[in-house]
């Protein structure tokens, strides 16, 4: 791929909206994590200080991702997937994995705790963008090469992530890969056929896994299991109900006093609903919608297929993760552990998310090139 020089500065609306969401998240971590931090470390600001530290680290990596040529990132397409696979295998089949709440999702490397599934989410987007650009799936072309590369690697990554177990991240990766394939000329009937083909085995695995099937039963009637498996979702509903329209006030949540599990991570949106009410959560939803809509709009102007696929995949990955988290916390989907991008506490998730934002801003610098090329082509056609 020939080197391209950026023609515009970064897209500032994307930057400003991302910073607003990030600031919202820091405020909520400060509030939601205060009680848990004091109980664990005698420091109410513990989780906030940790989140702030990872924000600074992630910002450094985001700036690097924003400055380097996006064509250079392509060199890591294969390496990223290999590193992800190695780390995922190490978690499952060696003693290097760190288990939290029954899930082995973390590994300590050189004193730093890494979540390989977060790396895998970005690595798969980069890998798909590279393969689908090098071997475009178009009508009349040979699809066996790209699908022969993508399908086995995707199944392997999904299998290892699901085995941790981490159904939420498995869904994010699978759906992201699917929407990237939708950008090709694969007939829609293939995706229709894929729903039962992949859905039936997934249903079998969920049905055969006791705790996952229990989550389905709880999701159907959470208040029946309010003192057991439905404790988390029912307390999330209590938090939303207590917040009403205007909320009980920032920092005044009662659910964070040991009632709502994972209130500073997976279910932090419920604390936002309790403290800031419907108006506060609606504001956050509007920020997310504005962020992703703006990113999709800008990235359509990328100068080549690889850049468009990369930008579309990254934005879709974030949007899908956001949707799943919000659906879980509000009871639309069964409970599964997945963070809310830029909001939930978590070092690995936050750093990778900031890197993704950096890459989106990087790609936004090249958006005018595509417009110029289209204008030149239009003028040429008119003159002819």
mmCIF file of C-alpha atoms in Angstrom:
data_model
loop_
_atom_site.group_PDB
_atom_site.id
_atom_site.type_symbol
_atom_site.label_atom_id
_atom_site.label_comp_id
_atom_site.label_asym_id
_atom_site.label_seq_id
_atom_site.Cartn_x
_atom_site.Cartn_y
_atom_site.Cartn_z
ATOM 1 C CA UNK A 1 0.000 0.000 0.000
ATOM 2 C CA UNK A 2 1.483 3.375 -0.958
ATOM 3 C CA UNK A 3 2.177 5.855 1.808
ATOM 4 C CA UNK A 4 -0.384 8.585 2.221
ATOM 5 C CA UNK A 5 0.032 11.899 3.965
ATOM 6 C CA UNK A 6 -2.768 13.311 6.119
ATOM 7 C CA UNK A 7 -4.564 16.220 4.494
ATOM 8 C CA UNK A 8 -6.532 17.492 7.492
ATOM 9 C CA UNK A 9 -6.175 17.722 11.279
ATOM 10 C CA UNK A 10 -7.989 15.165 13.405
ATOM 11 C CA UNK A 11 -11.764 15.362 13.583
ATOM 12 C CA UNK A 12 -12.312 17.496 16.681
ATOM 13 C CA UNK A 13 -16.005 16.624 17.207
ATOM 14 C CA UNK A 14 -14.970 12.975 17.708
ATOM 15 C CA UNK A 15 -12.218 14.057 20.103
ATOM 16 C CA UNK A 16 -14.461 16.352 22.132
ATOM 17 C CA UNK A 17 -17.288 13.833 22.425
ATOM 18 C CA UNK A 18 -14.861 11.062 23.433
ATOM 19 C CA UNK A 19 -13.343 13.342 26.095
ATOM 20 C CA UNK A 20 -16.829 14.168 27.393
ATOM 21 C CA UNK A 21 -17.699 10.462 27.712
ATOM 22 C CA UNK A 22 -14.337 9.786 29.366
ATOM 23 C CA UNK A 23 -14.893 12.598 31.882
ATOM 24 C CA UNK A 24 -18.375 11.228 32.581
ATOM 25 C CA UNK A 25 -16.797 7.833 33.254
ATOM 26 C CA UNK A 26 -14.170 9.189 35.641
ATOM 27 C CA UNK A 27 -16.847 10.992 37.639
ATOM 28 C CA UNK A 28 -18.957 7.835 37.864
ATOM 29 C CA UNK A 29 -15.973 5.672 38.897
ATOM 30 C CA UNK A 30 -15.186 8.226 41.594
ATOM 31 C CA UNK A 31 -18.744 7.982 42.884
ATOM 32 C CA UNK A 32 -19.527 4.295 42.324
ATOM 33 C CA UNK A 33 -16.161 2.993 43.545
ATOM 34 C CA UNK A 34 -15.906 5.120 46.696
ATOM 35 C CA UNK A 35 -17.536 2.667 49.121
ATOM 36 C CA UNK A 36 -15.907 -0.427 47.650
ATOM 37 C CA UNK A 37 -12.518 1.317 47.601
ATOM 38 C CA UNK A 38 -12.817 2.335 51.260
ATOM 39 C CA UNK A 39 -13.859 -1.161 52.325
ATOM 40 C CA UNK A 40 -11.007 -2.780 50.428
ATOM 41 C CA UNK A 41 -8.145 -0.319 50.957
ATOM 42 C CA UNK A 42 -9.388 2.322 53.419
ATOM 43 C CA UNK A 43 -9.129 4.766 50.531
ATOM 44 C CA UNK A 44 -12.333 6.045 48.936
ATOM 45 C CA UNK A 45 -10.357 7.373 45.968
ATOM 46 C CA UNK A 46 -8.546 4.103 45.215
ATOM 47 C CA UNK A 47 -10.519 3.092 42.100
ATOM 48 C CA UNK A 48 -10.659 6.645 40.840
ATOM 49 C CA UNK A 49 -6.880 7.067 41.172
ATOM 50 C CA UNK A 50 -6.309 3.738 39.398
ATOM 51 C CA UNK A 51 -8.709 4.702 36.614
ATOM 52 C CA UNK A 52 -7.013 8.076 36.284
ATOM 53 C CA UNK A 53 -3.626 6.353 36.043
ATOM 54 C CA UNK A 54 -4.853 4.064 33.270
ATOM 55 C CA UNK A 55 -6.454 7.040 31.552
ATOM 56 C CA UNK A 56 -3.040 8.725 31.360
ATOM 57 C CA UNK A 57 -1.374 5.511 30.146
ATOM 58 C CA UNK A 58 -4.122 4.947 27.571
ATOM 59 C CA UNK A 59 -3.889 8.568 26.428
ATOM 60 C CA UNK A 60 -0.189 8.107 25.647
ATOM 61 C CA UNK A 61 -0.943 5.031 23.543
ATOM 62 C CA UNK A 62 -3.880 6.844 21.932
ATOM 63 C CA UNK A 63 -1.613 9.712 20.865
ATOM 64 C CA UNK A 64 0.859 7.204 19.394
ATOM 65 C CA UNK A 65 -1.984 5.450 17.551
ATOM 66 C CA UNK A 66 -3.166 8.832 16.301
ATOM 67 C CA UNK A 67 0.234 9.958 15.004
ATOM 68 C CA UNK A 68 1.676 6.911 13.247
ATOM 69 C CA UNK A 69 0.663 6.298 9.602
ATOM 70 C CA UNK A 70 -2.322 3.972 9.522
ATOM 71 C CA UNK A 71 -0.581 1.960 6.811
ATOM 72 C CA UNK A 72 2.120 1.104 9.374
ATOM 73 C CA UNK A 73 -0.501 -0.413 11.701
ATOM 74 C CA UNK A 74 -1.306 -2.949 8.992
ATOM 75 C CA UNK A 75 2.027 -4.685 9.592
ATOM 76 C CA UNK A 76 0.697 -5.934 12.941
ATOM 77 C CA UNK A 77 -2.389 -7.641 11.486
ATOM 78 C CA UNK A 78 -1.026 -11.169 11.715
ATOM 79 C CA UNK A 79 1.172 -10.561 14.754
ATOM 80 C CA UNK A 80 -1.773 -9.223 16.774
ATOM 81 C CA UNK A 81 -3.835 -12.364 16.207
ATOM 82 C CA UNK A 82 -0.872 -14.629 17.028
ATOM 83 C CA UNK A 83 -0.120 -12.735 20.257
ATOM 84 C CA UNK A 84 -3.796 -12.895 21.225
ATOM 85 C CA UNK A 85 -3.906 -16.646 20.620
ATOM 86 C CA UNK A 86 -0.720 -17.249 22.609
ATOM 87 C CA UNK A 87 -2.010 -15.251 25.572
ATOM 88 C CA UNK A 88 -5.452 -16.872 25.453
ATOM 89 C CA UNK A 89 -3.885 -20.333 25.367
ATOM 90 C CA UNK A 90 -1.562 -19.405 28.235
ATOM 91 C CA UNK A 91 -4.537 -18.338 30.358
ATOM 92 C CA UNK A 92 -6.472 -21.552 29.780
ATOM 93 C CA UNK A 93 -3.754 -24.166 29.764
ATOM 94 C CA UNK A 94 -1.035 -22.851 32.086
ATOM 95 C CA UNK A 95 -0.853 -21.497 35.622
ATOM 96 C CA UNK A 96 -0.228 -17.980 34.316
ATOM 97 C CA UNK A 97 -3.921 -17.126 34.209
ATOM 98 C CA UNK A 98 -5.520 -15.020 36.916
ATOM 99 C CA UNK A 99 -9.057 -16.071 37.883
ATOM 100 C CA UNK A 100 -11.592 -13.523 39.129
ATOM 101 C CA UNK A 101 -15.237 -14.422 39.882
ATOM 102 C CA UNK A 102 -14.788 -17.832 38.285
ATOM 103 C CA UNK A 103 -13.452 -16.516 34.967
ATOM 104 C CA UNK A 104 -9.826 -16.782 33.835
ATOM 105 C CA UNK A 105 -9.583 -13.615 31.747
ATOM 106 C CA UNK A 106 -6.360 -12.021 32.932
ATOM 107 C CA UNK A 107 -2.662 -12.820 32.766
ATOM 108 C CA UNK A 108 0.253 -11.099 34.472
ATOM 109 C CA UNK A 109 3.174 -10.253 32.173
ATOM 110 C CA UNK A 110 6.202 -8.443 33.662
ATOM 111 C CA UNK A 111 4.108 -7.336 36.617
ATOM 112 C CA UNK A 112 1.337 -5.893 34.428
ATOM 113 C CA UNK A 113 -2.121 -7.481 34.354
ATOM 114 C CA UNK A 114 -3.273 -7.956 30.749
ATOM 115 C CA UNK A 115 -6.682 -9.012 29.446
ATOM 116 C CA UNK A 116 -5.972 -10.901 26.195
ATOM 117 C CA UNK A 117 -9.605 -10.836 25.067
ATOM 118 C CA UNK A 118 -9.400 -7.024 24.860
ATOM 119 C CA UNK A 119 -6.331 -7.333 22.647
ATOM 120 C CA UNK A 120 -8.156 -9.961 20.570
ATOM 121 C CA UNK A 121 -11.051 -7.569 19.872
ATOM 122 C CA UNK A 122 -8.723 -5.029 18.265
ATOM 123 C CA UNK A 123 -6.483 -7.648 16.645
ATOM 124 C CA UNK A 124 -9.405 -9.329 14.872
ATOM 125 C CA UNK A 125 -10.619 -6.024 13.433
ATOM 126 C CA UNK A 126 -7.144 -5.266 12.097
ATOM 127 C CA UNK A 127 -6.785 -8.811 10.731
ATOM 128 C CA UNK A 128 -10.165 -8.706 8.979
ATOM 129 C CA UNK A 129 -9.415 -5.296 7.458
ATOM 130 C CA UNK A 130 -6.067 -6.564 6.134
ATOM 131 C CA UNK A 131 -7.387 -9.825 4.668
ATOM 132 C CA UNK A 132 -10.569 -8.341 3.185
ATOM 133 C CA UNK A 133 -8.526 -5.580 1.545
ATOM 134 C CA UNK A 134 -5.862 -7.899 0.171
ATOM 135 C CA UNK A 135 -8.377 -10.515 -0.984
ATOM 136 C CA UNK A 136 -11.574 -8.524 -1.636
ATOM 137 C CA UNK A 137 -14.774 -10.534 -1.641
ATOM 138 C CA UNK A 138 -16.548 -9.392 -4.777
ATOM 139 C CA UNK A 139 -18.933 -10.935 -7.229
ATOM 140 C CA UNK A 140 -17.012 -13.179 -9.568
ATOM 141 C CA UNK A 141 -13.919 -13.346 -7.330
ATOM 142 C CA UNK A 142 -12.584 -16.419 -5.533
ATOM 143 C CA UNK A 143 -13.890 -16.295 -1.962
ATOM 144 C CA UNK A 144 -12.082 -19.413 -0.824
ATOM 145 C CA UNK A 145 -8.834 -17.636 0.004
ATOM 146 C CA UNK A 146 -10.185 -14.886 2.326
ATOM 147 C CA UNK A 147 -12.784 -17.123 3.954
ATOM 148 C CA UNK A 148 -10.242 -19.931 4.259
ATOM 149 C CA UNK A 149 -8.044 -17.539 6.247
ATOM 150 C CA UNK A 150 -10.714 -15.760 8.280
ATOM 151 C CA UNK A 151 -13.083 -18.560 9.275
ATOM 152 C CA UNK A 152 -10.566 -20.890 11.016
ATOM 153 C CA UNK A 153 -8.829 -18.028 12.854
ATOM 154 C CA UNK A 154 -12.177 -16.581 13.963
ATOM 155 C CA UNK A 155 -13.461 -19.931 15.233
ATOM 156 C CA UNK A 156 -10.217 -20.488 17.153
ATOM 157 C CA UNK A 157 -10.272 -17.054 18.813
ATOM 158 C CA UNK A 158 -13.976 -17.293 19.639
ATOM 159 C CA UNK A 159 -13.536 -20.767 21.091
ATOM 160 C CA UNK A 160 -10.685 -19.706 23.370
ATOM 161 C CA UNK A 161 -12.498 -16.568 24.570
ATOM 162 C CA UNK A 162 -15.720 -18.513 25.182
ATOM 163 C CA UNK A 163 -13.767 -21.132 27.143
ATOM 164 C CA UNK A 164 -12.528 -18.574 29.717
ATOM 165 C CA UNK A 165 -15.608 -18.271 30.019
ATOM 166 C CA UNK A 166 -16.456 -14.860 28.530
ATOM 167 C CA UNK A 167 -19.658 -15.013 26.512
ATOM 168 C CA UNK A 168 -19.971 -11.215 26.352
ATOM 169 C CA UNK A 169 -16.630 -10.665 24.619
ATOM 170 C CA UNK A 170 -17.307 -13.682 22.393
ATOM 171 C CA UNK A 171 -20.495 -11.970 21.211
ATOM 172 C CA UNK A 172 -18.672 -8.677 20.588
ATOM 173 C CA UNK A 173 -15.956 -10.319 18.474
ATOM 174 C CA UNK A 174 -18.416 -12.497 16.543
ATOM 175 C CA UNK A 175 -20.791 -9.630 15.753
ATOM 176 C CA UNK A 176 -17.924 -7.309 14.803
ATOM 177 C CA UNK A 177 -16.551 -9.887 12.361
ATOM 178 C CA UNK A 178 -20.046 -10.345 10.932
ATOM 179 C CA UNK A 179 -20.632 -6.634 10.310
ATOM 180 C CA UNK A 180 -17.229 -6.356 8.643
ATOM 181 C CA UNK A 181 -18.151 -9.199 6.306
ATOM 182 C CA UNK A 182 -21.371 -7.335 5.566
ATOM 183 C CA UNK A 183 -19.218 -4.652 3.949
ATOM 184 C CA UNK A 184 -18.245 -7.145 1.270
ATOM 185 C CA UNK A 185 -20.356 -8.560 -1.544
ATOM 186 C CA UNK A 186 -21.171 -11.832 0.199
ATOM 187 C CA UNK A 187 -24.842 -12.617 -0.595
ATOM 188 C CA UNK A 188 -27.208 -11.772 2.249
ATOM 189 C CA UNK A 189 -28.568 -15.314 2.149
ATOM 190 C CA UNK A 190 -25.263 -16.493 3.612
ATOM 191 C CA UNK A 191 -25.867 -14.449 6.744
ATOM 192 C CA UNK A 192 -29.445 -15.662 6.965
ATOM 193 C CA UNK A 193 -28.198 -19.256 6.764
ATOM 194 C CA UNK A 194 -25.482 -18.529 9.326
ATOM 195 C CA UNK A 195 -28.016 -17.652 12.053
ATOM 196 C CA UNK A 196 -29.292 -21.235 12.581
ATOM 197 C CA UNK A 197 -25.949 -22.749 11.585
ATOM 198 C CA UNK A 198 -24.101 -20.907 14.356
ATOM 199 C CA UNK A 199 -27.049 -20.270 16.659
ATOM 200 C CA UNK A 200 -27.975 -23.901 17.239
ATOM 201 C CA UNK A 201 -24.466 -24.973 18.394
ATOM 202 C CA UNK A 202 -24.283 -21.880 20.602
ATOM 203 C CA UNK A 203 -27.649 -22.733 22.143
ATOM 204 C CA UNK A 204 -26.402 -26.285 22.751
ATOM 205 C CA UNK A 205 -23.273 -25.048 24.550
ATOM 206 C CA UNK A 206 -25.286 -22.607 26.658
ATOM 207 C CA UNK A 207 -27.838 -25.292 27.514
ATOM 208 C CA UNK A 208 -25.060 -27.702 28.470
ATOM 209 C CA UNK A 209 -23.357 -25.114 30.709
ATOM 210 C CA UNK A 210 -25.274 -24.961 33.976
ATOM 211 C CA UNK A 211 -24.447 -21.417 35.066
ATOM 212 C CA UNK A 212 -25.160 -19.944 31.599
ATOM 213 C CA UNK A 213 -28.523 -21.708 31.368
ATOM 214 C CA UNK A 214 -29.351 -20.430 34.851
ATOM 215 C CA UNK A 215 -28.715 -16.906 33.586
ATOM 216 C CA UNK A 216 -31.271 -17.471 30.823
ATOM 217 C CA UNK A 217 -33.846 -18.666 33.368
ATOM 218 C CA UNK A 218 -33.084 -15.719 35.658
ATOM 219 C CA UNK A 219 -33.368 -13.272 32.757
ATOM 220 C CA UNK A 220 -36.867 -14.541 31.970
ATOM 221 C CA UNK A 221 -38.072 -13.909 35.544
ATOM 222 C CA UNK A 222 -35.388 -12.124 37.619
ATOM 223 C CA UNK A 223 -37.610 -11.326 40.603
ATOM 224 C CA UNK A 224 -38.302 -15.021 41.117
ATOM 225 C CA UNK A 225 -34.589 -15.393 41.861
ATOM 226 C CA UNK A 226 -34.146 -11.992 43.495
ATOM 227 C CA UNK A 227 -32.285 -13.388 46.511
ATOM 228 C CA UNK A 228 -30.073 -15.628 44.409
ATOM 229 C CA UNK A 229 -28.978 -15.562 40.791
ATOM 230 C CA UNK A 230 -31.252 -12.603 40.028
ATOM 231 C CA UNK A 231 -29.727 -10.433 42.727
ATOM 232 C CA UNK A 232 -27.660 -8.325 40.340
ATOM 233 C CA UNK A 233 -30.307 -7.512 37.759
ATOM 234 C CA UNK A 234 -33.040 -6.860 40.343
ATOM 235 C CA UNK A 235 -30.809 -4.451 42.239
ATOM 236 C CA UNK A 236 -29.961 -2.742 38.949
ATOM 237 C CA UNK A 237 -33.680 -2.286 38.364
ATOM 238 C CA UNK A 238 -34.067 -0.903 41.893
ATOM 239 C CA UNK A 239 -31.262 1.575 41.140
ATOM 240 C CA UNK A 240 -32.964 2.807 37.970
ATOM 241 C CA UNK A 241 -36.313 3.007 39.728
ATOM 242 C CA UNK A 242 -34.850 4.948 42.654
ATOM 243 C CA UNK A 243 -33.257 7.470 40.303
ATOM 244 C CA UNK A 244 -36.483 8.489 38.625
ATOM 245 C CA UNK A 245 -36.254 11.473 36.315
ATOM 246 C CA UNK A 246 -33.628 13.604 38.046
ATOM 247 C CA UNK A 247 -31.761 11.071 40.216
ATOM 248 C CA UNK A 248 -31.007 11.064 43.931
ATOM 249 C CA UNK A 249 -27.916 13.218 43.428
ATOM 250 C CA UNK A 250 -24.319 12.589 42.438
ATOM 251 C CA UNK A 251 -22.552 10.514 45.098
ATOM 252 C CA UNK A 252 -25.781 9.672 46.963
ATOM 253 C CA UNK A 253 -26.413 6.176 45.608
ATOM 254 C CA UNK A 254 -27.545 3.578 48.135
ATOM 255 C CA UNK A 255 -27.018 0.609 45.815
ATOM 256 C CA UNK A 256 -23.242 1.061 45.891
ATOM 257 C CA UNK A 257 -23.252 0.237 49.616
ATOM 258 C CA UNK A 258 -22.850 -3.465 48.934
ATOM 259 C CA UNK A 259 -26.206 -4.078 47.242
ATOM 260 C CA UNK A 260 -25.426 -3.903 43.509
ATOM 261 C CA UNK A 261 -22.565 -6.237 42.467
ATOM 262 C CA UNK A 262 -19.856 -4.897 40.144
ATOM 263 C CA UNK A 263 -21.288 -1.404 40.567
ATOM 264 C CA UNK A 264 -18.039 0.277 39.451
ATOM 265 C CA UNK A 265 -17.470 -1.996 36.440
ATOM 266 C CA UNK A 266 -20.148 -3.911 34.519
ATOM 267 C CA UNK A 267 -23.201 -2.306 36.165
ATOM 268 C CA UNK A 268 -21.926 1.245 36.559
ATOM 269 C CA UNK A 269 -24.674 2.474 34.215
ATOM 270 C CA UNK A 270 -27.240 1.507 36.879
ATOM 271 C CA UNK A 271 -25.446 3.718 39.428
ATOM 272 C CA UNK A 272 -25.549 6.537 36.870
ATOM 273 C CA UNK A 273 -29.290 5.941 36.550
ATOM 274 C CA UNK A 274 -29.760 6.076 40.308
ATOM 275 C CA UNK A 275 -27.673 9.196 40.908
ATOM 276 C CA UNK A 276 -28.379 11.167 37.735
ATOM 277 C CA UNK A 277 -31.786 9.802 36.799
ATOM 278 C CA UNK A 278 -33.300 9.422 33.369
ATOM 279 C CA UNK A 279 -31.945 12.785 32.258
ATOM 280 C CA UNK A 280 -28.359 11.852 33.125
ATOM 281 C CA UNK A 281 -28.484 8.448 31.442
ATOM 282 C CA UNK A 282 -30.167 9.963 28.380
ATOM 283 C CA UNK A 283 -27.337 12.474 28.138
ATOM 284 C CA UNK A 284 -24.806 9.650 28.205
ATOM 285 C CA UNK A 285 -26.732 7.710 25.552
ATOM 286 C CA UNK A 286 -26.818 10.822 23.354
ATOM 287 C CA UNK A 287 -23.046 11.191 23.716
ATOM 288 C CA UNK A 288 -22.493 7.576 22.677
ATOM 289 C CA UNK A 289 -24.818 7.902 19.687
ATOM 290 C CA UNK A 290 -23.159 11.158 18.631
ATOM 291 C CA UNK A 291 -19.687 9.625 18.969
ATOM 292 C CA UNK A 292 -20.398 6.557 16.863
ATOM 293 C CA UNK A 293 -22.561 8.385 14.306
ATOM 294 C CA UNK A 294 -19.860 10.995 13.780
ATOM 295 C CA UNK A 295 -17.191 8.310 13.461
ATOM 296 C CA UNK A 296 -19.196 6.393 10.843
ATOM 297 C CA UNK A 297 -19.831 9.611 8.924
ATOM 298 C CA UNK A 298 -16.176 10.673 8.910
ATOM 299 C CA UNK A 299 -14.704 7.252 8.197
ATOM 300 C CA UNK A 300 -16.739 6.902 5.026
ATOM 301 C CA UNK A 301 -14.325 9.486 3.609
ATOM 302 C CA UNK A 302 -11.253 7.304 4.182
ATOM 303 C CA UNK A 303 -9.033 7.072 1.095
ATOM 304 C CA UNK A 304 -8.902 3.292 0.594
ATOM 305 C CA UNK A 305 -10.674 0.039 1.414
ATOM 306 C CA UNK A 306 -8.316 -0.976 4.236
ATOM 307 C CA UNK A 307 -8.783 2.324 6.059
ATOM 308 C CA UNK A 308 -12.557 2.188 5.681
ATOM 309 C CA UNK A 309 -12.731 -1.410 6.875
ATOM 310 C CA UNK A 310 -10.445 -0.689 9.819
ATOM 311 C CA UNK A 311 -12.397 2.394 10.889
ATOM 312 C CA UNK A 312 -15.762 0.732 10.400
ATOM 313 C CA UNK A 313 -14.640 -2.347 12.351
ATOM 314 C CA UNK A 314 -13.247 -0.376 15.289
ATOM 315 C CA UNK A 315 -16.343 1.817 15.554
ATOM 316 C CA UNK A 316 -18.653 -1.195 15.242
ATOM 317 C CA UNK A 317 -16.737 -3.059 17.949
ATOM 318 C CA UNK A 318 -17.186 -0.175 20.383
ATOM 319 C CA UNK A 319 -20.839 0.327 19.427
ATOM 320 C CA UNK A 320 -21.642 -3.373 19.815
ATOM 321 C CA UNK A 321 -19.936 -3.563 23.211
ATOM 322 C CA UNK A 322 -21.803 -0.460 24.377
ATOM 323 C CA UNK A 323 -25.135 -1.874 23.200
ATOM 324 C CA UNK A 324 -24.602 -5.241 24.907
ATOM 325 C CA UNK A 325 -23.583 -3.665 28.219
ATOM 326 C CA UNK A 326 -26.581 -1.311 28.255
ATOM 327 C CA UNK A 327 -28.920 -4.144 27.246
ATOM 328 C CA UNK A 328 -27.600 -6.362 30.056
ATOM 329 C CA UNK A 329 -27.827 -3.682 32.760
ATOM 330 C CA UNK A 330 -31.379 -2.752 31.755
ATOM 331 C CA UNK A 331 -32.497 -6.389 31.592
ATOM 332 C CA UNK A 332 -32.952 -6.594 27.826
ATOM 333 C CA UNK A 333 -30.294 -9.340 27.604
ATOM 334 C CA UNK A 334 -29.202 -11.994 30.131
ATOM 335 C CA UNK A 335 -26.373 -11.055 32.472
ATOM 336 C CA UNK A 336 -22.900 -11.353 30.994
ATOM 337 C CA UNK A 337 -19.739 -9.676 32.158
ATOM 338 C CA UNK A 338 -18.773 -6.882 29.803
ATOM 339 C CA UNK A 339 -17.647 -3.321 30.468
ATOM 340 C CA UNK A 340 -19.135 -0.064 29.204
ATOM 341 C CA UNK A 341 -16.477 1.622 27.000
ATOM 342 C CA UNK A 342 -14.826 4.714 28.551
ATOM 343 C CA UNK A 343 -17.159 4.492 31.566
ATOM 344 C CA UNK A 344 -16.539 1.260 33.477
ATOM 345 C CA UNK A 345 -13.529 0.759 35.735
ATOM 346 C CA UNK A 346 -10.825 -1.444 34.227
ATOM 347 C CA UNK A 347 -7.290 -0.785 33.054
ATOM 348 C CA UNK A 348 -7.039 -3.155 30.081
ATOM 349 C CA UNK A 349 -10.455 -2.252 28.719
ATOM 350 C CA UNK A 350 -9.828 1.487 29.064
ATOM 351 C CA UNK A 351 -6.376 1.437 27.464
ATOM 352 C CA UNK A 352 -7.520 -0.611 24.454
ATOM 353 C CA UNK A 353 -10.599 1.602 24.056
ATOM 354 C CA UNK A 354 -8.441 4.733 24.044
ATOM 355 C CA UNK A 355 -6.150 3.133 21.448
ATOM 356 C CA UNK A 356 -9.233 2.500 19.298
ATOM 357 C CA UNK A 357 -10.273 6.147 19.653
ATOM 358 C CA UNK A 358 -6.730 7.149 18.686
ATOM 359 C CA UNK A 359 -6.906 5.018 15.544
ATOM 360 C CA UNK A 360 -10.281 6.520 14.614
ATOM 361 C CA UNK A 361 -8.823 10.009 14.988
ATOM 362 C CA UNK A 362 -5.803 8.905 12.956
ATOM 363 C CA UNK A 363 -8.014 7.758 10.091
ATOM 364 C CA UNK A 364 -10.036 10.974 10.281
ATOM 365 C CA UNK A 365 -6.954 12.934 9.207
ATOM 366 C CA UNK A 366 -7.087 11.330 5.755
ATOM 367 C CA UNK A 367 -10.789 11.821 5.079
ATOM 368 C CA UNK A 368 -10.424 14.660 2.564
ATOM 369 C CA UNK A 369 -8.280 12.546 0.231
ATOM 370 C CA UNK A 370 -11.266 10.434 -0.724
ATOM 371 C CA UNK A 371 -13.373 13.520 -1.390
ATOM 372 C CA UNK A 372 -10.690 14.999 -3.642
ATOM 373 C CA UNK A 373 -10.371 11.781 -5.610
ATOM 374 C CA UNK A 374 -14.141 11.604 -6.116
ATOM 375 C CA UNK A 375 -14.265 15.271 -7.189
ATOM 376 C CA UNK A 376 -11.451 14.741 -9.702
ATOM 377 C CA UNK A 377 -13.196 11.652 -11.064
ATOM 378 C CA UNK A 378 -16.494 13.544 -11.323
ATOM 379 C CA UNK A 379 -14.855 16.450 -13.174
ATOM 380 C CA UNK A 380 -13.133 13.981 -15.503
ATOM 381 C CA UNK A 381 -16.416 12.234 -16.272
ATOM 382 C CA UNK A 382 -18.141 15.564 -16.929
ATOM 383 C CA UNK A 383 -15.382 16.724 -19.262
ATOM 384 C CA UNK A 384 -15.529 13.463 -21.158
#
